[in-house]
Amino acid sequence: MSNLDDLYREIILDHYRSPRNRGQLATPPAHRVEGFNPLCGDEITIDLLVDDGVLVDLKLSGQGCSISQASSSLMSVAVKGKSRDDVRHAIASFKEMMLRHESALSDDESKNQVARLRELGEIAALQGVVKFPVRIKCATLAWNTLAQGLDELAL
Ligand code: ZN
């Protein structure tokens, strides 16, 4: 697993140093939603532009720790240009990953876990966060805030 851990660390550092989709969109037409993680002080603002059930664009601003920043950047890449169903699916998959500890999985579940991580792509880099429960809220902030925005848009 150590090579995979190295790869995951690289992905997180890359997204932390060069965050994707930073900035703001004009509101309206974009919808602005804000999130805050009081445990760590992470803040995020997401501007969502939705057209005909598709998240055509999003921009992120705010500040926080490396995990929250990397997670929001990875999220933005994963959901940009995706349909409502795909975005909701990505949110659910991410949150499921944050709830699961590898040590608690059977062999069959481990195989499923590998398949699921492949499906998640780069987002899987954040799976190591589950080993540090205090950081889970940092990693999930962007995703919960996105879900809140979708709810507000009734998407
Ligand atoms: Zn944090």
Tab-separated table of N, CA and C and ligand atoms in Angstrom:
chain	number	residue	atom	x	y	z
A	1	MET	N	0.823	-1.207	0.000
A	1	MET	CA	0.000	0.000	0.000
A	1	MET	C	0.861	1.263	0.000
A	2	SER	N	2.164	1.135	0.281
A	2	SER	CA	2.934	2.365	0.488
A	2	SER	C	3.045	3.191	-0.792
A	3	ASN	N	3.166	2.506	-1.957
A	3	ASN	CA	3.213	3.269	-3.204
A	3	ASN	C	1.919	4.028	-3.435
A	4	LEU	N	0.805	3.354	-3.098
A	4	LEU	CA	-0.494	4.004	-3.250
A	4	LEU	C	-0.595	5.196	-2.293
A	5	ASP	N	-0.108	5.005	-1.077
A	5	ASP	CA	-0.123	6.112	-0.113
A	5	ASP	C	0.685	7.302	-0.637
A	6	ASP	N	1.828	6.991	-1.253
A	6	ASP	CA	2.651	8.067	-1.821
A	6	ASP	C	1.898	8.800	-2.930
A	7	LEU	N	1.243	8.004	-3.790
A	7	LEU	CA	0.477	8.596	-4.889
A	7	LEU	C	-0.624	9.502	-4.326
A	8	TYR	N	-1.323	8.987	-3.320
A	8	TYR	CA	-2.408	9.769	-2.724
A	8	TYR	C	-1.875	11.063	-2.100
A	9	ARG	N	-0.722	10.959	-1.441
A	9	ARG	CA	-0.132	12.147	-0.824
A	9	ARG	C	0.223	13.179	-1.895
A	10	GLU	N	0.753	12.680	-3.022
A	10	GLU	CA	1.083	13.567	-4.146
A	10	GLU	C	-0.150	14.296	-4.663
A	11	ILE	N	-1.243	13.539	-4.813
A	11	ILE	CA	-2.478	14.133	-5.346
A	11	ILE	C	-2.985	15.222	-4.407
A	12	ILE	N	-2.983	14.936	-3.102
A	12	ILE	CA	-3.478	15.922	-2.125
A	12	ILE	C	-2.598	17.168	-2.129
A	13	LEU	N	-1.281	16.975	-2.149
A	13	LEU	CA	-0.366	18.129	-2.172
A	13	LEU	C	-0.546	18.945	-3.438
A	14	ASP	N	-0.726	18.252	-4.565
A	14	ASP	CA	-0.901	18.939	-5.841
A	14	ASP	C	-2.156	19.817	-5.816
A	15	HIS	N	-3.247	19.275	-5.293
A	15	HIS	CA	-4.492	20.054	-5.248
A	15	HIS	C	-4.419	21.164	-4.190
A	16	TYR	N	-3.627	20.944	-3.139
A	16	TYR	CA	-3.464	21.988	-2.127
A	16	TYR	C	-2.634	23.146	-2.691
A	17	ARG	N	-1.563	22.804	-3.399
A	17	ARG	CA	-0.668	23.847	-3.928
A	17	ARG	C	-1.250	24.544	-5.142
A	18	SER	N	-1.989	23.795	-5.962
A	18	SER	CA	-2.575	24.353	-7.194
A	18	SER	C	-4.070	24.070	-7.213
A	19	PRO	N	-4.824	24.737	-6.332
A	19	PRO	CA	-6.259	24.423	-6.245
A	19	PRO	C	-6.985	24.752	-7.549
A	20	ARG	N	-7.867	23.832	-7.960
A	20	ARG	CA	-8.620	23.993	-9.205
A	20	ARG	C	-9.906	24.774	-8.942
A	21	ASN	N	-10.360	25.434	-9.983
A	21	ASN	CA	-11.672	26.112	-9.953
A	21	ASN	C	-11.793	27.135	-8.822
A	22	ARG	N	-10.713	27.841	-8.542
A	22	ARG	CA	-10.775	28.921	-7.556
A	22	ARG	C	-11.391	30.154	-8.198
A	23	GLY	N	-12.089	30.952	-7.388
A	23	GLY	CA	-12.638	32.208	-7.877
A	23	GLY	C	-14.098	32.330	-7.540
A	24	GLN	N	-14.771	33.218	-8.248
A	24	GLN	CA	-16.180	33.455	-7.997
A	24	GLN	C	-16.910	33.577	-9.321
A	25	LEU	N	-18.208	33.315	-9.277
A	25	LEU	CA	-19.090	33.508	-10.436
A	25	LEU	C	-20.058	34.635	-10.101
A	26	ALA	N	-20.589	35.258	-11.125
A	26	ALA	CA	-21.581	36.304	-10.902
A	26	ALA	C	-22.855	35.693	-10.322
A	27	THR	N	-23.362	36.320	-9.233
A	27	THR	CA	-24.609	35.834	-8.610
A	27	THR	C	-25.662	36.933	-8.632
A	28	PRO	N	-26.830	36.713	-9.252
A	28	PRO	CA	-27.110	35.612	-10.159
A	28	PRO	C	-26.376	35.828	-11.484
A	29	PRO	N	-26.344	34.830	-12.336
A	29	PRO	CA	-27.149	33.602	-12.348
A	29	PRO	C	-26.646	32.502	-11.414
A	30	ALA	N	-25.402	32.589	-10.933
A	30	ALA	CA	-24.911	31.518	-10.068
A	30	ALA	C	-25.553	31.629	-8.684
A	31	HIS	N	-25.562	30.478	-7.969
A	31	HIS	CA	-26.101	30.415	-6.615
A	31	HIS	C	-24.932	30.268	-5.649
A	32	ARG	N	-24.891	31.099	-4.617
A	32	ARG	CA	-23.772	31.069	-3.665
A	32	ARG	C	-24.172	30.335	-2.392
A	33	VAL	N	-23.291	29.461	-1.925
A	33	VAL	CA	-23.538	28.740	-0.678
A	33	VAL	C	-22.243	28.744	0.138
A	34	GLU	N	-22.379	28.893	1.455
A	34	GLU	CA	-21.208	28.996	2.321
A	34	GLU	C	-21.219	27.917	3.391
A	35	GLY	N	-20.020	27.440	3.735
A	35	GLY	CA	-19.895	26.429	4.769
A	35	GLY	C	-18.765	26.775	5.720
A	36	PHE	N	-18.852	26.265	6.935
A	36	PHE	CA	-17.866	26.583	7.971
A	36	PHE	C	-17.669	25.359	8.861
A	37	ASN	N	-16.412	25.044	9.130
A	37	ASN	CA	-16.092	23.954	10.045
A	37	ASN	C	-15.467	24.552	11.303
A	38	PRO	N	-16.275	24.758	12.354
A	38	PRO	CA	-15.771	25.442	13.550
A	38	PRO	C	-14.668	24.676	14.280
A	39	LEU	N	-14.586	23.353	14.065
A	39	LEU	CA	-13.562	22.559	14.743
A	39	LEU	C	-12.159	22.944	14.303
A	40	CYS	N	-12.050	23.427	13.046
A	40	CYS	CA	-10.718	23.689	12.478
A	40	CYS	C	-10.611	25.123	11.968
A	41	GLY	N	-11.760	25.785	11.769
A	41	GLY	CA	-11.754	27.135	11.229
A	41	GLY	C	-11.809	27.189	9.717
A	42	ASP	N	-12.062	26.057	9.068
A	42	ASP	CA	-12.144	26.031	7.598
A	42	ASP	C	-13.397	26.759	7.121
A	43	GLU	N	-13.236	27.587	6.102
A	43	GLU	CA	-14.365	28.307	5.500
A	43	GLU	C	-14.377	28.030	4.011
A	44	ILE	N	-15.579	27.882	3.454
A	44	ILE	CA	-15.669	27.693	2.006
A	44	ILE	C	-16.901	28.407	1.461
A	45	THR	N	-16.728	29.007	0.298
A	45	THR	CA	-17.839	29.578	-0.441
A	45	THR	C	-17.837	28.927	-1.820
A	46	ILE	N	-18.988	28.414	-2.228
A	46	ILE	CA	-19.104	27.765	-3.537
A	46	ILE	C	-20.151	28.503	-4.353
A	47	ASP	N	-19.785	28.918	-5.554
A	47	ASP	CA	-20.734	29.500	-6.501
A	47	ASP	C	-21.099	28.423	-7.519
A	48	LEU	N	-22.387	28.121	-7.598
A	48	LEU	CA	-22.867	27.025	-8.449
A	48	LEU	C	-23.670	27.578	-9.610
A	49	LEU	N	-23.316	27.159	-10.806
A	49	LEU	CA	-24.092	27.546	-11.979
A	49	LEU	C	-24.721	26.285	-12.571
A	50	VAL	N	-26.044	26.247	-12.492
A	50	VAL	CA	-26.781	25.064	-12.928
A	50	VAL	C	-27.630	25.424	-14.136
A	51	ASP	N	-27.625	24.539	-15.118
A	51	ASP	CA	-28.461	24.754	-16.296
A	51	ASP	C	-29.066	23.425	-16.724
A	52	ASP	N	-30.378	23.365	-16.748
A	52	ASP	CA	-31.092	22.185	-17.219
A	52	ASP	C	-30.630	20.905	-16.508
A	53	GLY	N	-30.499	20.989	-15.165
A	53	GLY	CA	-30.143	19.810	-14.393
A	53	GLY	C	-28.673	19.428	-14.427
A	54	VAL	N	-27.836	20.301	-15.020
A	54	VAL	CA	-26.400	20.018	-15.096
A	54	VAL	C	-25.633	21.112	-14.356
A	55	LEU	N	-24.660	20.688	-13.550
A	55	LEU	CA	-23.794	21.638	-12.849
A	55	LEU	C	-22.721	22.095	-13.839
A	56	VAL	N	-23.049	23.136	-14.608
A	56	VAL	CA	-22.167	23.500	-15.727
A	56	VAL	C	-20.882	24.168	-15.252
A	57	ASP	N	-20.939	24.850	-14.091
A	57	ASP	CA	-19.706	25.480	-13.609
A	57	ASP	C	-19.801	25.677	-12.097
A	58	LEU	N	-18.638	25.712	-11.452
A	58	LEU	CA	-18.589	26.075	-10.035
A	58	LEU	C	-17.247	26.699	-9.733
A	59	LYS	N	-17.246	27.628	-8.786
A	59	LYS	CA	-16.012	28.279	-8.344
A	59	LYS	C	-15.988	28.273	-6.825
A	60	LEU	N	-14.769	28.129	-6.289
A	60	LEU	CA	-14.589	28.019	-4.851
A	60	LEU	C	-13.760	29.175	-4.331
A	61	SER	N	-14.116	29.656	-3.160
A	61	SER	CA	-13.248	30.583	-2.449
A	61	SER	C	-13.318	30.243	-0.967
A	62	GLY	N	-12.458	30.877	-0.175
A	62	GLY	CA	-12.404	30.576	1.245
A	62	GLY	C	-11.007	30.163	1.642
A	63	GLN	N	-10.873	29.739	2.882
A	63	GLN	CA	-9.550	29.373	3.384
A	63	GLN	C	-9.683	28.287	4.434
A	64	GLY	N	-8.579	27.595	4.649
A	64	GLY	CA	-8.614	26.536	5.646
A	64	GLY	C	-7.366	25.679	5.562
A	65	CYS	N	-7.408	24.558	6.261
A	65	CYS	CA	-6.251	23.673	6.333
A	65	CYS	C	-6.038	22.948	5.006
A	66	SER	N	-4.903	22.262	4.905
A	66	SER	CA	-4.556	21.608	3.646
A	66	SER	C	-5.582	20.563	3.242
A	67	ILE	N	-6.131	19.817	4.204
A	67	ILE	CA	-7.106	18.779	3.871
A	67	ILE	C	-8.386	19.401	3.307
A	68	SER	N	-8.872	20.465	3.944
A	68	SER	CA	-10.111	21.089	3.459
A	68	SER	C	-9.901	21.703	2.078
A	69	GLN	N	-8.731	22.289	1.864
A	69	GLN	CA	-8.459	22.926	0.575
A	69	GLN	C	-8.300	21.886	-0.534
A	70	ALA	N	-7.563	20.826	-0.236
A	70	ALA	CA	-7.362	19.774	-1.238
A	70	ALA	C	-8.685	19.082	-1.562
A	71	SER	N	-9.488	18.844	-0.521
A	71	SER	CA	-10.759	18.152	-0.733
A	71	SER	C	-11.696	18.991	-1.595
A	72	SER	N	-11.747	20.296	-1.349
A	72	SER	CA	-12.644	21.141	-2.146
A	72	SER	C	-12.188	21.200	-3.594
A	73	SER	N	-10.876	21.244	-3.812
A	73	SER	CA	-10.359	21.268	-5.178
A	73	SER	C	-10.682	19.955	-5.905
A	74	LEU	N	-10.436	18.824	-5.223
A	74	LEU	CA	-10.744	17.515	-5.805
A	74	LEU	C	-12.235	17.397	-6.107
A	75	MET	N	-13.057	17.895	-5.190
A	75	MET	CA	-14.507	17.862	-5.396
A	75	MET	C	-14.890	18.640	-6.646
A	76	SER	N	-14.315	19.823	-6.800
A	76	SER	CA	-14.716	20.677	-7.919
A	76	SER	C	-14.438	19.994	-9.261
A	77	VAL	N	-13.298	19.304	-9.336
A	77	VAL	CA	-12.953	18.594	-10.571
A	77	VAL	C	-13.919	17.429	-10.799
A	78	ALA	N	-14.292	16.763	-9.702
A	78	ALA	CA	-15.125	15.559	-9.808
A	78	ALA	C	-16.553	15.883	-10.258
A	79	VAL	N	-17.060	17.048	-9.916
A	79	VAL	CA	-18.485	17.315	-10.155
A	79	VAL	C	-18.750	18.328	-11.274
A	80	LYS	N	-17.738	19.056	-11.687
A	80	LYS	CA	-17.954	20.086	-12.710
A	80	LYS	C	-18.408	19.470	-14.037
A	81	GLY	N	-19.495	19.999	-14.562
A	81	GLY	CA	-20.005	19.514	-15.849
A	81	GLY	C	-20.882	18.281	-15.730
A	82	LYS	N	-21.121	17.826	-14.488
A	82	LYS	CA	-21.877	16.588	-14.284
A	82	LYS	C	-23.371	16.865	-14.071
A	83	SER	N	-24.160	15.843	-14.378
A	83	SER	CA	-25.603	15.933	-14.165
A	83	SER	C	-25.920	15.867	-12.681
A	84	ARG	N	-27.135	16.261	-12.333
A	84	ARG	CA	-27.595	16.193	-10.960
A	84	ARG	C	-27.332	14.812	-10.349
A	85	ASP	N	-27.728	13.751	-11.067
A	85	ASP	CA	-27.585	12.401	-10.528
A	85	ASP	C	-26.118	12.044	-10.284
A	86	ASP	N	-25.258	12.426	-11.229
A	86	ASP	CA	-23.836	12.114	-11.070
A	86	ASP	C	-23.223	12.882	-9.904
A	87	VAL	N	-23.645	14.128	-9.730
A	87	VAL	CA	-23.125	14.932	-8.625
A	87	VAL	C	-23.575	14.339	-7.292
A	88	ARG	N	-24.877	13.988	-7.201
A	88	ARG	CA	-25.387	13.380	-5.967
A	88	ARG	C	-24.686	12.049	-5.675
A	89	HIS	N	-24.419	11.286	-6.732
A	89	HIS	CA	-23.742	10.001	-6.577
A	89	HIS	C	-22.317	10.207	-6.050
A	90	ALA	N	-21.630	11.216	-6.581
A	90	ALA	CA	-20.257	11.496	-6.136
A	90	ALA	C	-20.254	11.899	-4.663
A	91	ILE	N	-21.223	12.709	-4.257
A	91	ILE	CA	-21.314	13.123	-2.853
A	91	ILE	C	-21.534	11.905	-1.961
A	92	ALA	N	-22.468	11.044	-2.369
A	92	ALA	CA	-22.780	9.854	-1.565
A	92	ALA	C	-21.575	8.927	-1.473
A	93	SER	N	-20.868	8.742	-2.587
A	93	SER	CA	-19.698	7.860	-2.594
A	93	SER	C	-18.604	8.400	-1.683
A	94	PHE	N	-18.411	9.707	-1.742
A	94	PHE	CA	-17.381	10.315	-0.904
A	94	PHE	C	-17.715	10.149	0.577
A	95	LYS	N	-18.964	10.434	0.927
A	95	LYS	CA	-19.345	10.356	2.339
A	95	LYS	C	-19.282	8.918	2.841
A	96	GLU	N	-19.618	7.970	1.963
A	96	GLU	CA	-19.500	6.560	2.338
A	96	GLU	C	-18.041	6.202	2.609
A	97	MET	N	-17.141	6.711	1.756
A	97	MET	CA	-15.711	6.453	1.930
A	97	MET	C	-15.237	6.994	3.280
A	98	MET	N	-15.755	8.141	3.685
A	98	MET	CA	-15.337	8.758	4.944
A	98	MET	C	-15.836	7.990	6.167
A	99	LEU	N	-16.858	7.137	5.962
A	99	LEU	CA	-17.431	6.402	7.083
A	99	LEU	C	-16.786	5.033	7.278
A	100	ARG	N	-16.019	4.595	6.272
A	100	ARG	CA	-15.532	3.219	6.289
A	100	ARG	C	-14.076	3.134	6.692
A	101	HIS	N	-13.793	2.252	7.617
A	101	HIS	CA	-12.419	1.983	8.003
A	101	HIS	C	-11.990	0.675	7.362
A	102	GLU	N	-10.853	0.723	6.680
A	102	GLU	CA	-10.385	-0.473	5.973
A	102	GLU	C	-10.268	-1.666	6.899
A	103	SER	N	-9.834	-1.435	8.129
A	103	SER	CA	-9.591	-2.531	9.059
A	103	SER	C	-10.877	-3.295	9.376
A	104	ALA	N	-12.017	-2.653	9.158
A	104	ALA	CA	-13.293	-3.276	9.490
A	104	ALA	C	-13.878	-4.061	8.312
A	105	LEU	N	-13.141	-4.137	7.199
A	105	LEU	CA	-13.690	-4.768	6.002
A	105	LEU	C	-13.266	-6.226	5.887
A	106	SER	N	-14.178	-7.075	5.393
A	106	SER	CA	-13.827	-8.457	5.063
A	106	SER	C	-13.067	-8.460	3.734
A	107	ASP	N	-12.566	-9.660	3.320
A	107	ASP	CA	-11.828	-9.738	2.058
A	107	ASP	C	-12.692	-9.300	0.880
A	108	ASP	N	-13.937	-9.815	0.859
A	108	ASP	CA	-14.830	-9.442	-0.235
A	108	ASP	C	-15.068	-7.942	-0.250
A	109	GLU	N	-15.286	-7.408	0.932
A	109	GLU	CA	-15.522	-5.964	1.018
A	109	GLU	C	-14.289	-5.176	0.588
A	110	SER	N	-13.117	-5.725	0.901
A	110	SER	CA	-11.892	-5.046	0.490
A	110	SER	C	-11.798	-4.965	-1.030
A	111	LYS	N	-12.194	-6.072	-1.696
A	111	LYS	CA	-12.181	-6.059	-3.164
A	111	LYS	C	-13.165	-5.024	-3.689
A	112	ASN	N	-14.340	-5.003	-3.077
A	112	ASN	CA	-15.319	-3.987	-3.480
A	112	ASN	C	-14.775	-2.587	-3.240
A	113	GLN	N	-14.059	-2.459	-2.135
A	113	GLN	CA	-13.488	-1.159	-1.786
A	113	GLN	C	-12.517	-0.700	-2.878
A	114	VAL	N	-11.682	-1.625	-3.363
A	114	VAL	CA	-10.733	-1.280	-4.415
A	114	VAL	C	-11.473	-0.833	-5.674
A	115	ALA	N	-12.551	-1.573	-6.016
A	115	ALA	CA	-13.340	-1.202	-7.197
A	115	ALA	C	-13.949	0.188	-7.015
A	116	ARG	N	-14.423	0.421	-5.791
A	116	ARG	CA	-15.066	1.707	-5.535
A	116	ARG	C	-14.044	2.849	-5.602
A	117	LEU	N	-12.842	2.597	-5.096
A	117	LEU	CA	-11.808	3.630	-5.150
A	117	LEU	C	-11.446	3.947	-6.589
A	118	ARG	N	-11.409	2.919	-7.453
A	118	ARG	CA	-11.134	3.172	-8.869
A	118	ARG	C	-12.197	4.071	-9.456
A	119	GLU	N	-13.453	3.770	-9.096
A	119	GLU	CA	-14.568	4.547	-9.611
A	119	GLU	C	-14.475	6.000	-9.149
A	120	LEU	N	-13.960	6.196	-7.933
A	120	LEU	CA	-13.863	7.551	-7.385
A	120	LEU	C	-12.755	8.363	-8.034
A	121	GLY	N	-11.763	7.693	-8.624
A	121	GLY	CA	-10.661	8.417	-9.235
A	121	GLY	C	-9.833	9.139	-8.181
A	122	GLU	N	-9.431	10.365	-8.487
A	122	GLU	CA	-8.516	11.095	-7.607
A	122	GLU	C	-9.109	11.350	-6.222
A	123	ILE	N	-10.432	11.377	-6.130
A	123	ILE	CA	-11.060	11.625	-4.824
A	123	ILE	C	-10.603	10.581	-3.809
A	124	ALA	N	-10.288	9.384	-4.303
A	124	ALA	CA	-9.860	8.297	-3.425
A	124	ALA	C	-8.626	8.676	-2.619
A	125	ALA	N	-7.898	9.673	-3.086
A	125	ALA	CA	-6.699	10.103	-2.368
A	125	ALA	C	-7.026	10.536	-0.940
A	126	LEU	N	-8.273	10.917	-0.716
A	126	LEU	CA	-8.660	11.414	0.603
A	126	LEU	C	-9.055	10.302	1.570
A	127	GLN	N	-9.024	9.051	1.091
A	127	GLN	CA	-9.464	7.959	1.964
A	127	GLN	C	-8.622	7.864	3.227
A	128	GLY	N	-7.337	8.252	3.142
A	128	GLY	CA	-6.460	8.160	4.308
A	128	GLY	C	-6.913	9.027	5.462
A	129	VAL	N	-7.779	10.001	5.158
A	129	VAL	CA	-8.267	10.918	6.194
A	129	VAL	C	-9.063	10.161	7.262
A	130	VAL	N	-9.693	9.030	6.879
A	130	VAL	CA	-10.514	8.313	7.867
A	130	VAL	C	-9.686	7.838	9.060
A	131	LYS	N	-8.369	7.747	8.863
A	131	LYS	CA	-7.513	7.339	9.989
A	131	LYS	C	-7.361	8.465	11.008
A	132	PHE	N	-7.765	9.660	10.637
A	132	PHE	CA	-7.632	10.823	11.527
A	132	PHE	C	-8.998	11.472	11.708
A	133	PRO	N	-9.807	10.885	12.621
A	133	PRO	CA	-11.222	11.312	12.725
A	133	PRO	C	-11.405	12.821	12.861
A	134	VAL	N	-10.443	13.495	13.506
A	134	VAL	CA	-10.618	14.926	13.711
A	134	VAL	C	-10.582	15.686	12.376
A	135	ARG	N	-9.962	15.057	11.344
A	135	ARG	CA	-9.849	15.729	10.043
A	135	ARG	C	-11.006	15.408	9.104
A	136	ILE	N	-11.875	14.465	9.485
A	136	ILE	CA	-12.957	14.077	8.579
A	136	ILE	C	-13.859	15.263	8.277
A	137	LYS	N	-14.116	16.089	9.284
A	137	LYS	CA	-14.957	17.263	9.048
A	137	LYS	C	-14.283	18.259	8.098
A	138	CYS	N	-12.958	18.304	8.118
A	138	CYS	CA	-12.222	19.148	7.161
A	138	CYS	C	-12.461	18.647	5.739
A	139	ALA	N	-12.384	17.325	5.562
A	139	ALA	CA	-12.517	16.733	4.233
A	139	ALA	C	-13.950	16.801	3.704
A	140	THR	N	-14.921	16.696	4.612
A	140	THR	CA	-16.317	16.635	4.160
A	140	THR	C	-16.960	18.012	4.028
A	141	LEU	N	-16.310	19.062	4.530
A	141	LEU	CA	-16.922	20.401	4.506
A	141	LEU	C	-17.390	20.796	3.104
A	142	ALA	N	-16.500	20.678	2.129
A	142	ALA	CA	-16.852	21.108	0.772
A	142	ALA	C	-18.028	20.308	0.227
A	143	TRP	N	-18.045	19.008	0.525
A	143	TRP	CA	-19.098	18.119	-0.005
A	143	TRP	C	-20.439	18.409	0.648
A	144	ASN	N	-20.422	18.632	1.974
A	144	ASN	CA	-21.667	18.987	2.659
A	144	ASN	C	-22.188	20.334	2.184
A	145	THR	N	-21.278	21.265	1.941
A	145	THR	CA	-21.683	22.588	1.471
A	145	THR	C	-22.261	22.493	0.065
A	146	LEU	N	-21.635	21.672	-0.777
A	146	LEU	CA	-22.181	21.449	-2.121
A	146	LEU	C	-23.583	20.856	-2.046
A	147	ALA	N	-23.754	19.847	-1.174
A	147	ALA	CA	-25.073	19.211	-1.031
A	147	ALA	C	-26.109	20.225	-0.567
A	148	GLN	N	-25.713	21.098	0.345
A	148	GLN	CA	-26.612	22.150	0.821
A	148	GLN	C	-27.030	23.060	-0.337
A	149	GLY	N	-26.057	23.412	-1.178
A	149	GLY	CA	-26.353	24.255	-2.343
A	149	GLY	C	-27.326	23.592	-3.301
A	150	LEU	N	-27.123	22.283	-3.521
A	150	LEU	CA	-28.052	21.549	-4.402
A	150	LEU	C	-29.450	21.532	-3.811
A	151	ASP	N	-29.524	21.342	-2.480
A	151	ASP	CA	-30.826	21.352	-1.809
A	151	ASP	C	-31.516	22.709	-1.989
A	152	GLU	N	-30.748	23.764	-1.806
A	152	GLU	CA	-31.316	25.110	-1.941
A	152	GLU	C	-31.812	25.365	-3.352
A	153	LEU	N	-31.143	24.748	-4.320
A	153	LEU	CA	-31.535	24.897	-5.726
A	153	LEU	C	-32.631	23.898	-6.107
A	154	ALA	N	-33.005	23.044	-5.139
A	154	ALA	CA	-33.971	21.977	-5.398
A	154	ALA	C	-33.508	21.110	-6.557
A	155	LEU	N	-32.171	20.864	-6.611
A	155	LEU	CA	-31.603	20.050	-7.703
A	155	LEU	C	-31.453	18.608	-7.235
B	1	ZN	ZN	-9.429	21.724	8.547
